[in-house]
mmCIF file of C-alpha atoms in Angstrom:
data_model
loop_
_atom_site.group_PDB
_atom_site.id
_atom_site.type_symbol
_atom_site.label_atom_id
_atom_site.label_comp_id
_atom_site.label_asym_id
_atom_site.label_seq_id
_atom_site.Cartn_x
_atom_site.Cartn_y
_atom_site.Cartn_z
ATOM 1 C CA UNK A 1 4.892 0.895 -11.295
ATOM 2 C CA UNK A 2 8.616 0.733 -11.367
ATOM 3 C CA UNK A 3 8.258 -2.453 -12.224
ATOM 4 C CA UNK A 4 6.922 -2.130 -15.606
ATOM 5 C CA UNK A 5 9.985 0.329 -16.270
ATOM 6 C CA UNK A 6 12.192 -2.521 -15.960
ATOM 7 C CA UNK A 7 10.582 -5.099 -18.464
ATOM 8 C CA UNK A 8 11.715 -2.549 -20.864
ATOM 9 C CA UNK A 9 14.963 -1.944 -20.681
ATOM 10 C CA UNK A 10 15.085 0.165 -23.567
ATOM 11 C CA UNK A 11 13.195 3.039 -22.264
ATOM 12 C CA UNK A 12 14.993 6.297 -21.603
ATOM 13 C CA UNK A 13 14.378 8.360 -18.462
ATOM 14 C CA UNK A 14 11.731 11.204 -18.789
ATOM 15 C CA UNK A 15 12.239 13.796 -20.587
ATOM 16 C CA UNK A 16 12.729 17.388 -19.541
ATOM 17 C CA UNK A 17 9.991 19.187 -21.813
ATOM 18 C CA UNK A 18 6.654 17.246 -22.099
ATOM 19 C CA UNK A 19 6.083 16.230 -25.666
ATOM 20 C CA UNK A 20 2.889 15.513 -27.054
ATOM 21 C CA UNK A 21 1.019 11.980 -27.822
ATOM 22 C CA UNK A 22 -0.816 13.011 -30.320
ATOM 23 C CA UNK A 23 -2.415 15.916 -32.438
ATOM 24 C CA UNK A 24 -6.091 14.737 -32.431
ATOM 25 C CA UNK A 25 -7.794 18.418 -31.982
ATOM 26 C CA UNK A 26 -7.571 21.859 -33.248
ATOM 27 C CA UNK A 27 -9.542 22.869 -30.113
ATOM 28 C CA UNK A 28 -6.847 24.275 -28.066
ATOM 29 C CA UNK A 29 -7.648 22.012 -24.996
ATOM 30 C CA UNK A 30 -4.588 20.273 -23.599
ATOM 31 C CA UNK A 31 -3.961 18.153 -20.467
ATOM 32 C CA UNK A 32 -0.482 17.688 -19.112
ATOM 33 C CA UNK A 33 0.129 14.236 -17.996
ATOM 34 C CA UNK A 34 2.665 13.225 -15.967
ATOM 35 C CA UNK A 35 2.999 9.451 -15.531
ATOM 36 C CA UNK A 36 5.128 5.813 -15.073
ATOM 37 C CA UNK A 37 6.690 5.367 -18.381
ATOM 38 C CA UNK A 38 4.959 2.707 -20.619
ATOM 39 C CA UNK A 39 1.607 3.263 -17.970
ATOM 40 C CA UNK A 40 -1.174 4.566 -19.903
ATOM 41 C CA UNK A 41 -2.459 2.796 -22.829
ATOM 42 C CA UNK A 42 -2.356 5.226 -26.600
ATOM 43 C CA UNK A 43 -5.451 3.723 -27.341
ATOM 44 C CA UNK A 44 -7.162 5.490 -23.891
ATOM 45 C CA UNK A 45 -5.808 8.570 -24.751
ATOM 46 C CA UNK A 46 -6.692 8.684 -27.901
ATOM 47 C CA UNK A 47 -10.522 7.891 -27.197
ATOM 48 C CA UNK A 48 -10.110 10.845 -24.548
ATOM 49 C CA UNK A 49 -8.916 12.935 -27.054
ATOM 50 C CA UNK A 50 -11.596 12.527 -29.490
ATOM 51 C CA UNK A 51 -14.555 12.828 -27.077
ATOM 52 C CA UNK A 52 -13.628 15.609 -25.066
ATOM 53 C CA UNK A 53 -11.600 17.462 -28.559
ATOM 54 C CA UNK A 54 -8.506 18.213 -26.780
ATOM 55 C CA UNK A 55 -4.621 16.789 -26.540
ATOM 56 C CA UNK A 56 -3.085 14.870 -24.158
ATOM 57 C CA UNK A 57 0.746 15.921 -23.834
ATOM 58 C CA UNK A 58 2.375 12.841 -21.784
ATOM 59 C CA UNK A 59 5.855 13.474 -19.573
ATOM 60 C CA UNK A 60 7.724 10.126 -18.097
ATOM 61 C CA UNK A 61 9.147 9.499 -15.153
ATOM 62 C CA UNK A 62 10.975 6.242 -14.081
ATOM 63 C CA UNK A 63 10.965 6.338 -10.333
ATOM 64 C CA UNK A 64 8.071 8.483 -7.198
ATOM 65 C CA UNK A 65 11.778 9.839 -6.373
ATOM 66 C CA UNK A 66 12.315 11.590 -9.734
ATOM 67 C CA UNK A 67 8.530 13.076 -10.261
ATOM 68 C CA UNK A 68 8.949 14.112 -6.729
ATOM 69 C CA UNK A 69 12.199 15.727 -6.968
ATOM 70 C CA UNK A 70 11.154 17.612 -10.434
ATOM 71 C CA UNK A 71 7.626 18.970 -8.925
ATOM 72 C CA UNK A 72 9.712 20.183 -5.964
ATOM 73 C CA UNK A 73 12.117 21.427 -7.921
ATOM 74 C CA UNK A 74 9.663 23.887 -9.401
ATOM 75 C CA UNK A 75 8.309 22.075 -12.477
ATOM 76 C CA UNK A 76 5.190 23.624 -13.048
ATOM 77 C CA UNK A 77 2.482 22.684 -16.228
ATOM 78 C CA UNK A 78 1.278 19.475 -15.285
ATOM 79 C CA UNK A 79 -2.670 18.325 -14.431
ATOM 80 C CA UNK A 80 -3.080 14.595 -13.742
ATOM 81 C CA UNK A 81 0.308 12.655 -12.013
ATOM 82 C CA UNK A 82 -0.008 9.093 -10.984
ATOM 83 C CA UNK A 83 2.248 8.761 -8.024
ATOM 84 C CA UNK A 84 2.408 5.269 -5.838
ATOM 85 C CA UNK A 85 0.254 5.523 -2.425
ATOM 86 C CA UNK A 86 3.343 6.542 -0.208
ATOM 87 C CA UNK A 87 4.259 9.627 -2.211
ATOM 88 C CA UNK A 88 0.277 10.859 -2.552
ATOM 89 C CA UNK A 89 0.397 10.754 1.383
ATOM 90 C CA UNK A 90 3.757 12.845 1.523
ATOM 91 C CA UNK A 91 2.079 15.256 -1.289
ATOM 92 C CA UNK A 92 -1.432 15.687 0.079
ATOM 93 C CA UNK A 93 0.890 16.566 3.820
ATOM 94 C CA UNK A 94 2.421 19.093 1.760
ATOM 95 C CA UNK A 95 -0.489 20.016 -0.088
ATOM 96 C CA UNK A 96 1.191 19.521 -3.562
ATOM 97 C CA UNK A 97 -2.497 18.264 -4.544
ATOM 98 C CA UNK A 98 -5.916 19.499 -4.881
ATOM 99 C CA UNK A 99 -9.358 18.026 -4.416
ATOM 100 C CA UNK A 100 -11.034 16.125 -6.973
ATOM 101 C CA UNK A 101 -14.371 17.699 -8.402
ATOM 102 C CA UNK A 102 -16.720 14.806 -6.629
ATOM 103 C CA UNK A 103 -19.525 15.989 -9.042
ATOM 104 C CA UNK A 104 -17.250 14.699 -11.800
ATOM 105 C CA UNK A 105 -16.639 11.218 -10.372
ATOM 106 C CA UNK A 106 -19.612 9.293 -11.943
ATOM 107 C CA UNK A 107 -17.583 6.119 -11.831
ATOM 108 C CA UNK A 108 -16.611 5.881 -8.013
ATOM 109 C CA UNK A 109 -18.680 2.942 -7.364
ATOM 110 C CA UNK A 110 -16.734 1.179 -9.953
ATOM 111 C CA UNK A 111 -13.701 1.160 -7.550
ATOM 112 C CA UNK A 112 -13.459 -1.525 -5.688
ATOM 113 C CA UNK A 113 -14.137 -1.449 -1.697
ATOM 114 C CA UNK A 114 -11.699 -3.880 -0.553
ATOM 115 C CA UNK A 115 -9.300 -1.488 -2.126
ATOM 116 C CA UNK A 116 -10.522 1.580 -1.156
ATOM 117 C CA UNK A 117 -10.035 0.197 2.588
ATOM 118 C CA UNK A 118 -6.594 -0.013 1.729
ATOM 119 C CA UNK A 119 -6.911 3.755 1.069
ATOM 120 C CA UNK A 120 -6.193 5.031 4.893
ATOM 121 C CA UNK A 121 -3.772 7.799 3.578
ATOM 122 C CA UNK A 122 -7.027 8.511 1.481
ATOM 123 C CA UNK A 123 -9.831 6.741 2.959
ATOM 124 C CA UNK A 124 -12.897 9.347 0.955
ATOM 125 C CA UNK A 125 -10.294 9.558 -2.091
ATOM 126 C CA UNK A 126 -10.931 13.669 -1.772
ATOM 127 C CA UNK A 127 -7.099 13.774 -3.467
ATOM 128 C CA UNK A 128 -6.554 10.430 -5.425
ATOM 129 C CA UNK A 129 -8.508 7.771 -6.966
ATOM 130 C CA UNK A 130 -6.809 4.272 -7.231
ATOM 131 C CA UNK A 131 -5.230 3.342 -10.851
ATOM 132 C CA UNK A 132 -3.788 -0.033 -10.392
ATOM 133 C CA UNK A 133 -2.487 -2.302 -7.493
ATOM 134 C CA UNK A 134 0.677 -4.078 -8.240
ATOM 135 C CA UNK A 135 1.957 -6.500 -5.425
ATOM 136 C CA UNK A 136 5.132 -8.566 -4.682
ATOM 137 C CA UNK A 137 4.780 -11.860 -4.264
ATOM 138 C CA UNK A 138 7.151 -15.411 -4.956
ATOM 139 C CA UNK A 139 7.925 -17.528 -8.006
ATOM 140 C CA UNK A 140 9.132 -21.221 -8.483
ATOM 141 C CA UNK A 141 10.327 -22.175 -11.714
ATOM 142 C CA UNK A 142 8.726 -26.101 -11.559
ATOM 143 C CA UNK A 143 10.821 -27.425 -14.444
ATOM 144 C CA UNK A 144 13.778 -26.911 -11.830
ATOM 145 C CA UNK A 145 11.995 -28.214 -8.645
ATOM 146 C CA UNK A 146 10.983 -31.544 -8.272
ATOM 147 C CA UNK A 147 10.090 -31.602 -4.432
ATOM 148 C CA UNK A 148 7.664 -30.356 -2.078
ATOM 149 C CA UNK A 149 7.918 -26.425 -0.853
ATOM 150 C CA UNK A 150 6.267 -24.339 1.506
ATOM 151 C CA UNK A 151 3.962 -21.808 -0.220
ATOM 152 C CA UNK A 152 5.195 -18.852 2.366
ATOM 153 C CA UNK A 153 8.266 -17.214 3.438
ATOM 154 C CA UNK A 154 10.146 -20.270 5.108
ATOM 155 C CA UNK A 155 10.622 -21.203 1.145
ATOM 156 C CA UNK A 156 13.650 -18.707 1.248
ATOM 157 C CA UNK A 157 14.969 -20.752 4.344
ATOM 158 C CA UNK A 158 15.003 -24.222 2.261
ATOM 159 C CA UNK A 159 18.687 -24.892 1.790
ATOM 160 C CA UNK A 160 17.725 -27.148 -1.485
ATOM 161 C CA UNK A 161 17.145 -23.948 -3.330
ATOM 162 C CA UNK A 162 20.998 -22.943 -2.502
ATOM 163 C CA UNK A 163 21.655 -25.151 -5.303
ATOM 164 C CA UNK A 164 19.674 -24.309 -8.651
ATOM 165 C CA UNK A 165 19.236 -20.650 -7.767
ATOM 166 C CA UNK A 166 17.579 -18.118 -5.636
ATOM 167 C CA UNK A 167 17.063 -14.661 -5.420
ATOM 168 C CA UNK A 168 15.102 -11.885 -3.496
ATOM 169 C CA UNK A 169 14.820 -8.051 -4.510
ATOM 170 C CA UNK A 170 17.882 -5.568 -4.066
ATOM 171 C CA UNK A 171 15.045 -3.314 -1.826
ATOM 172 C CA UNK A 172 15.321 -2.886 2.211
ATOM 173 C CA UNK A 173 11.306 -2.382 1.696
ATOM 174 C CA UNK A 174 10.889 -5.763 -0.134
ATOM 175 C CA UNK A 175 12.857 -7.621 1.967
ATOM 176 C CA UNK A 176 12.422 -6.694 5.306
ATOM 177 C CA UNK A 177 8.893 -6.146 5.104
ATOM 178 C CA UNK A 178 7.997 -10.239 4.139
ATOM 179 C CA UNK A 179 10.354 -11.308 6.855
ATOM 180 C CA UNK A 180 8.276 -8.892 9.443
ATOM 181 C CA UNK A 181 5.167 -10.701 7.787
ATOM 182 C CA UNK A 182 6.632 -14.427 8.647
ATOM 183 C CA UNK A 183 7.076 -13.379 12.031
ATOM 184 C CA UNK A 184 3.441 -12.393 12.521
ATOM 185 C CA UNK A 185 4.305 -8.591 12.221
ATOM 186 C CA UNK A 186 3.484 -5.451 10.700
ATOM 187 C CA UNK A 187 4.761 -5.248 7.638
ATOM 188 C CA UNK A 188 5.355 -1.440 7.977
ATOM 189 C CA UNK A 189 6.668 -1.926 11.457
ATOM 190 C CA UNK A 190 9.348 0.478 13.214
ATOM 191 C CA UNK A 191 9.788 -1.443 16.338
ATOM 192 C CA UNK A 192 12.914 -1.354 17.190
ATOM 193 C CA UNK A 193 12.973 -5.191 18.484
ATOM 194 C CA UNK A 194 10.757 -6.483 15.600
ATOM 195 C CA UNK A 195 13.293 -4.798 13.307
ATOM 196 C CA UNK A 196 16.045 -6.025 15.073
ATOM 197 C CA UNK A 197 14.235 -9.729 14.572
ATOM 198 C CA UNK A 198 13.696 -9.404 10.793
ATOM 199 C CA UNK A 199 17.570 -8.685 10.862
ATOM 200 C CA UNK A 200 17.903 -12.333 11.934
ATOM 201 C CA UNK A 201 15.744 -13.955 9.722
ATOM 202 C CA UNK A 202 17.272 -12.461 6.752
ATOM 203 C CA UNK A 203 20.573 -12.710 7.659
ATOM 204 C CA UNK A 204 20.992 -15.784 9.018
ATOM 205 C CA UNK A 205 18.442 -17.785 7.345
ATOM 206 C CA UNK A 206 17.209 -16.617 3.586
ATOM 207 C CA UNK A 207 20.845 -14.293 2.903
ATOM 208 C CA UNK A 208 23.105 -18.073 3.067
ATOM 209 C CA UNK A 209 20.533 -19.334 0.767
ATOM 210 C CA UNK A 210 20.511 -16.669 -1.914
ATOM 211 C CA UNK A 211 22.497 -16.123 -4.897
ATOM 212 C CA UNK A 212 22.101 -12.423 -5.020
ATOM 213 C CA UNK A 213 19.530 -9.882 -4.025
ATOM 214 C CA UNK A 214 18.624 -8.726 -7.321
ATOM 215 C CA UNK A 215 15.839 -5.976 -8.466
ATOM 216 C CA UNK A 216 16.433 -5.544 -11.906
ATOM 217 C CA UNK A 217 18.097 -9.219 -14.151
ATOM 218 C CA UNK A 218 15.782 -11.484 -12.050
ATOM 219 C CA UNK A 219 13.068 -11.793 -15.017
ATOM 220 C CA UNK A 220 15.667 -12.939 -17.505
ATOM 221 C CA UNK A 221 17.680 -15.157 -15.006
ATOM 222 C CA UNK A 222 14.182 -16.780 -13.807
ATOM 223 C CA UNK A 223 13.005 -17.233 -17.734
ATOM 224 C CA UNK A 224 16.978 -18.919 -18.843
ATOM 225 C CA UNK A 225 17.106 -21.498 -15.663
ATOM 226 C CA UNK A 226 19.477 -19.327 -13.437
ATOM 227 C CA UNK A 227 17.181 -18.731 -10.446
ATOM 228 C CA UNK A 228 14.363 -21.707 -9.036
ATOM 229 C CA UNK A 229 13.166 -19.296 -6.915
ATOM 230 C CA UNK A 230 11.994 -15.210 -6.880
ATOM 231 C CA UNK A 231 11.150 -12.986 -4.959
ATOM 232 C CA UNK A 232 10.106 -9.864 -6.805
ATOM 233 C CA UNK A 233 7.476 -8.335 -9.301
ATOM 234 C CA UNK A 234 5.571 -11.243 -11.051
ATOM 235 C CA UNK A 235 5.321 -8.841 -14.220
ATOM 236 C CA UNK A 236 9.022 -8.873 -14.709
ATOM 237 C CA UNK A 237 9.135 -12.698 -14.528
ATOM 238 C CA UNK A 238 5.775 -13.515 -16.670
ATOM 239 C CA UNK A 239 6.926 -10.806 -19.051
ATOM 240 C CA UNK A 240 10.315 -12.752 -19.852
ATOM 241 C CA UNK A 241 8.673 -16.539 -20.455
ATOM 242 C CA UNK A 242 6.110 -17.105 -23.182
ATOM 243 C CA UNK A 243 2.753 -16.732 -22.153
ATOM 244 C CA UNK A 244 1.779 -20.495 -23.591
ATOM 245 C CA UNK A 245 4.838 -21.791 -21.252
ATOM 246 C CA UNK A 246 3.202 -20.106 -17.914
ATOM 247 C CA UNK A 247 1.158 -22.354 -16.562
ATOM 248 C CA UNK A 248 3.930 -24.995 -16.669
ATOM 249 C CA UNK A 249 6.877 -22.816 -16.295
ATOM 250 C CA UNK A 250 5.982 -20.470 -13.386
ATOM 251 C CA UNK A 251 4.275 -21.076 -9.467
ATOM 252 C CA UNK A 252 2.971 -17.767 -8.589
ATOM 253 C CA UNK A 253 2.026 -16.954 -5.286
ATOM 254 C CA UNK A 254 1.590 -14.716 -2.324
ATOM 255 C CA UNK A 255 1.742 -16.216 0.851
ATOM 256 C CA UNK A 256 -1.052 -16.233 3.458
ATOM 257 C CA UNK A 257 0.294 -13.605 5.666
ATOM 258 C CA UNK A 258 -0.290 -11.357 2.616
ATOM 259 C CA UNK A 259 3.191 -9.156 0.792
ATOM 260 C CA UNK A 260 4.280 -5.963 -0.294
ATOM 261 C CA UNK A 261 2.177 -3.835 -2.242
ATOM 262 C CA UNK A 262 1.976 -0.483 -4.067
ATOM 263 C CA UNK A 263 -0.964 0.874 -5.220
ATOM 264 C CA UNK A 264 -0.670 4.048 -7.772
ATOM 265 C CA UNK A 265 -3.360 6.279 -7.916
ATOM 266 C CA UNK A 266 -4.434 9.789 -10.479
ATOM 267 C CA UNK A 267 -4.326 12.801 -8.510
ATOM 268 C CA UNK A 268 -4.167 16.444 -9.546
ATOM 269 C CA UNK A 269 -1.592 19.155 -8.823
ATOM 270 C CA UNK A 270 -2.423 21.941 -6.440
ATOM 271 C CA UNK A 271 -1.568 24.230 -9.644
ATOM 272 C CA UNK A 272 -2.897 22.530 -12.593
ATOM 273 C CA UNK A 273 -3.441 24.355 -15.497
ATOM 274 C CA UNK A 274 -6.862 22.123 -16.637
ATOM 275 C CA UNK A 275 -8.504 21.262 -13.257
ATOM 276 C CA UNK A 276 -11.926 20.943 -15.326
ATOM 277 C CA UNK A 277 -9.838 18.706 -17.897
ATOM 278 C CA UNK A 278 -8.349 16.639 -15.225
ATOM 279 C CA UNK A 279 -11.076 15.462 -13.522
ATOM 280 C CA UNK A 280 -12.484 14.609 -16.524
ATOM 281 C CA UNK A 281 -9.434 12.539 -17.621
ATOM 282 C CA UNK A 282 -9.481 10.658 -13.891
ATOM 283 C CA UNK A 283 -13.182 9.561 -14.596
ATOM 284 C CA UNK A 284 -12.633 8.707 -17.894
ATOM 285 C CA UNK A 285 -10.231 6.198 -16.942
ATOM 286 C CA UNK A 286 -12.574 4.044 -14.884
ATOM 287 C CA UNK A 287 -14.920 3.592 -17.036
ATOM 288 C CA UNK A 288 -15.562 0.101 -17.267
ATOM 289 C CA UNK A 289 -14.305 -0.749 -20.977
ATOM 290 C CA UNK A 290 -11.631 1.847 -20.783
ATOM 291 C CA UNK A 291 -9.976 0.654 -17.955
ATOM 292 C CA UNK A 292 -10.447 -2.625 -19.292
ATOM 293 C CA UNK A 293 -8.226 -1.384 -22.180
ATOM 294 C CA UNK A 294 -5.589 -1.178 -19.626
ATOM 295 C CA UNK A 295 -5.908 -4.473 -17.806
ATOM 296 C CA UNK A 296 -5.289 -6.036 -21.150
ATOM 297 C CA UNK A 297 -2.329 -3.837 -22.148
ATOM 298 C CA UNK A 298 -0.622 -4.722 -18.945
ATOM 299 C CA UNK A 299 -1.661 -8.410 -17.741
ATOM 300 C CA UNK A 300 -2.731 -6.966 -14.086
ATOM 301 C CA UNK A 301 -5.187 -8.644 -12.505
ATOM 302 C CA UNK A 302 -8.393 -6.363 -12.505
ATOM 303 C CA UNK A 303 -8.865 -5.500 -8.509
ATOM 304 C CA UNK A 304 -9.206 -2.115 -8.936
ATOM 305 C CA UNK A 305 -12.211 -1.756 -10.683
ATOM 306 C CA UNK A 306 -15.439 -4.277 -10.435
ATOM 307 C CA UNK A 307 -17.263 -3.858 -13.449
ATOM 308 C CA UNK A 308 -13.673 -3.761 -15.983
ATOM 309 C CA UNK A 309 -13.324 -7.317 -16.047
ATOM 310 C CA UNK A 310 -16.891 -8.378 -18.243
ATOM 311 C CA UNK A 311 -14.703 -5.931 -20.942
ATOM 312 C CA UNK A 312 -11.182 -7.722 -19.948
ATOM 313 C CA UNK A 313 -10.019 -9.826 -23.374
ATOM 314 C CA UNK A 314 -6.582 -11.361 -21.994
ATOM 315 C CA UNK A 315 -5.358 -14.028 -19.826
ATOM 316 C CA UNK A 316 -3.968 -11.700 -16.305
ATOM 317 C CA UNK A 317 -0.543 -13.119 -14.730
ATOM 318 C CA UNK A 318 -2.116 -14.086 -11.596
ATOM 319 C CA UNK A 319 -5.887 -14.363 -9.735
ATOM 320 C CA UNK A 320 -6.740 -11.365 -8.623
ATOM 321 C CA UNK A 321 -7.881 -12.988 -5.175
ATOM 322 C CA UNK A 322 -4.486 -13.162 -4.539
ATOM 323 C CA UNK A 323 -3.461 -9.411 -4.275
ATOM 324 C CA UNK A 324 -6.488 -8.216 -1.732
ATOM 325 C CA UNK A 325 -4.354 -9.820 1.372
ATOM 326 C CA UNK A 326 -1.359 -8.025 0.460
ATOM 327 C CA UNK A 327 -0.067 -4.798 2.663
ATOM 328 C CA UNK A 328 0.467 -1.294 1.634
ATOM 329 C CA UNK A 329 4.225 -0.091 1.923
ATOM 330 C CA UNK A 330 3.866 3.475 3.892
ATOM 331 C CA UNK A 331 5.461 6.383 4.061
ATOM 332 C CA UNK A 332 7.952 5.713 7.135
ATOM 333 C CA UNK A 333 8.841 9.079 7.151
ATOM 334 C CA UNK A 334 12.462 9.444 9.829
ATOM 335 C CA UNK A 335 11.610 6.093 10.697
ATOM 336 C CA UNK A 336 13.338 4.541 6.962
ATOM 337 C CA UNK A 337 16.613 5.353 9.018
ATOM 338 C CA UNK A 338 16.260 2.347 10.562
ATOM 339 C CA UNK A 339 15.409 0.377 7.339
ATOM 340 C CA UNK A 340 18.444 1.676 5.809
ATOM 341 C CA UNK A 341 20.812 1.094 8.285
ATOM 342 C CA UNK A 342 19.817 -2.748 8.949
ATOM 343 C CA UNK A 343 19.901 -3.443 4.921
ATOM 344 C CA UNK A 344 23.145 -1.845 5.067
ATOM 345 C CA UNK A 345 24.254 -4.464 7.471
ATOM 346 C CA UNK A 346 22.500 -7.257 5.459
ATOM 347 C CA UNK A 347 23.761 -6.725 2.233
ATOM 348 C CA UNK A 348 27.570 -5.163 3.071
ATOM 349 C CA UNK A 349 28.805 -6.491 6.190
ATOM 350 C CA UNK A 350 27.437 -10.088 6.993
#
């Protein structure tokens, strides 16, 4: 969800204290929520609030890396966190986390299989249950193109886009993984030759054609006619152009051989304060009109769960068909070394 942190660029960086949402009960029941800033909708927490008479205290946190640091650091106080897939596997190895109360989960069969399979750091969600997918994928401004372009990842090898603009994101992740893709890898790969191949591609073929590797301006430079073509987060993009302009501003699409994806999921702390509360909270949330609540608030497509979308009021930025072929990013582990080191080379020394 660091995406969503970017659309608004006025947000400030958690806080160190949690402070409260709001002051709904005199009950004395609070649940300490730790989560993406700008994630979870005030009119969801303020139905949980009223039916289960408690408070719901909400601390931010920008980046996995700076929840991950502060829990390890010894922050203690917090029930439900909503970390991306990578950092549940790292916590549930390091048992930060503790099992969900499966008599609480009423609304599992809500979630949807084809995303649960995705699940393999989870696969019988004892520690997490999904909250929303968000994928990578490419966009083509078509009031700037007026030719014919591959819909996969030979687009960023088309020297015509050298001209009117082209960027892909500032992340070795991003980048590396959708050139391992085009070459009929893993995405999550660590072979040494494979690697050594997406090196190549990059470099020699999509880095001549680029005008910057760019995670953070692209949205705005995409939405004033800087940059033809993205790579990147299609909420940053769709969330800078008027939604009446999208359909004939913006191509959206994620290529065949599938992209990047993270999927953040609700999990509870190994020392939670409200365990009862918690669980109650992470079931809460998938009911089918209350999640709904959040599709609309956020434009996702609804792949997570399959009974939200009969409550979904707003147009989504792209079919959610689209996001079920894309790849989860794993935790490498020693293995990012290598990542590192070969985006060093791309982006400093070539």
């Amino acid at each position: 969800m660091k995406k969503l942190t970017k659309i608004l660029s006025a947000v400030a960086l958690a806080a160190a204290t949690v402070f409260s949402v709001s002051c709904s009960s005199n009950s004395g029941r609070t649940l300490y929520l730790y989560n993406w800033t700008y994630y979870t909708p005030d009119e969801v927490i303020e139905a949980f609030e009223k039916e289960f008479d408690c408070k719901v205290k909400l601390d931010n946190y920008s980046t996995c890396d700076e929840m991950y640091a502060k829990l390890r650091a010894g922050a203690k106080g917090y029930d439900v966190v909503i970390p991306s897939n990578d950092f549940v596997s790292i916590m549930i190895k390091q048992g930060m986390l503790r099992e969900l109360d499966q008599s609480k989960m009423t609304n599992l069969d809500k979630i949807n299989p084809v995303i649960q399979k995705k699940m393999d750091f989870d696969p019988d969600m004892k520690y997490s249950i999904p909250y929303a997918l968000s994928a990578t994928g490419i966009m083509v401004n078509k009031t700037l193109v007026n030719w014919d372009y591959p819909r996969d990842y030979s687009i960023f090898s088309d020297q015509r886009f050298s001209k009117v603009g082209a960027t892909m994101m500032d992340d070795m992740r991003e980048v590396l993984g959708c050139a391992l893709l085009q070459l009929g890898y893993d995405m999550n790969s660590v072979d040494d030759r494979e690697l050594a191949e997406a090196y190549e591609l990059v470099s020699k073929q999509w880095k001549p054609n680029l005008t910057k590797f760019d995670a953070e301006g692209f949205g705005k430079s995409f939405a004033a006619g800087n940059f033809a073509l993205c790579q990147g987060y299609p909420e940053i993009v769709f969330g800078e152009v008027d939604e009446s302009r999208w359909d004939e501003t913006i191509d959206f699409f994620i290529p065949e051989e599938g992209g990047p994806a993270s999927l953040d999921c609700m999990v509870i702390l190994k020392d939670a304060p409200h365990y009862e509360l918690a669980n109650e909270f992470i079931n809460f949330i998938h009911r089918p009109e209350m999640y709904a609540k959040f599709i609309d608030a956020f434009g996702y497509p609804c792949v997570v769960n399959t009974e939200a979308p009969q409550f979904v009021t707003k147009k989504s930025m792209y079919n959610a068909e689209q996001a079920y072929t894309c790849t989860l990013k794993q935790d490498l582990g020693n293995n990012l070394d290598k990542y590192s080191d070969i985006w060093q080379k791309i982006r400093f020394t070539d």
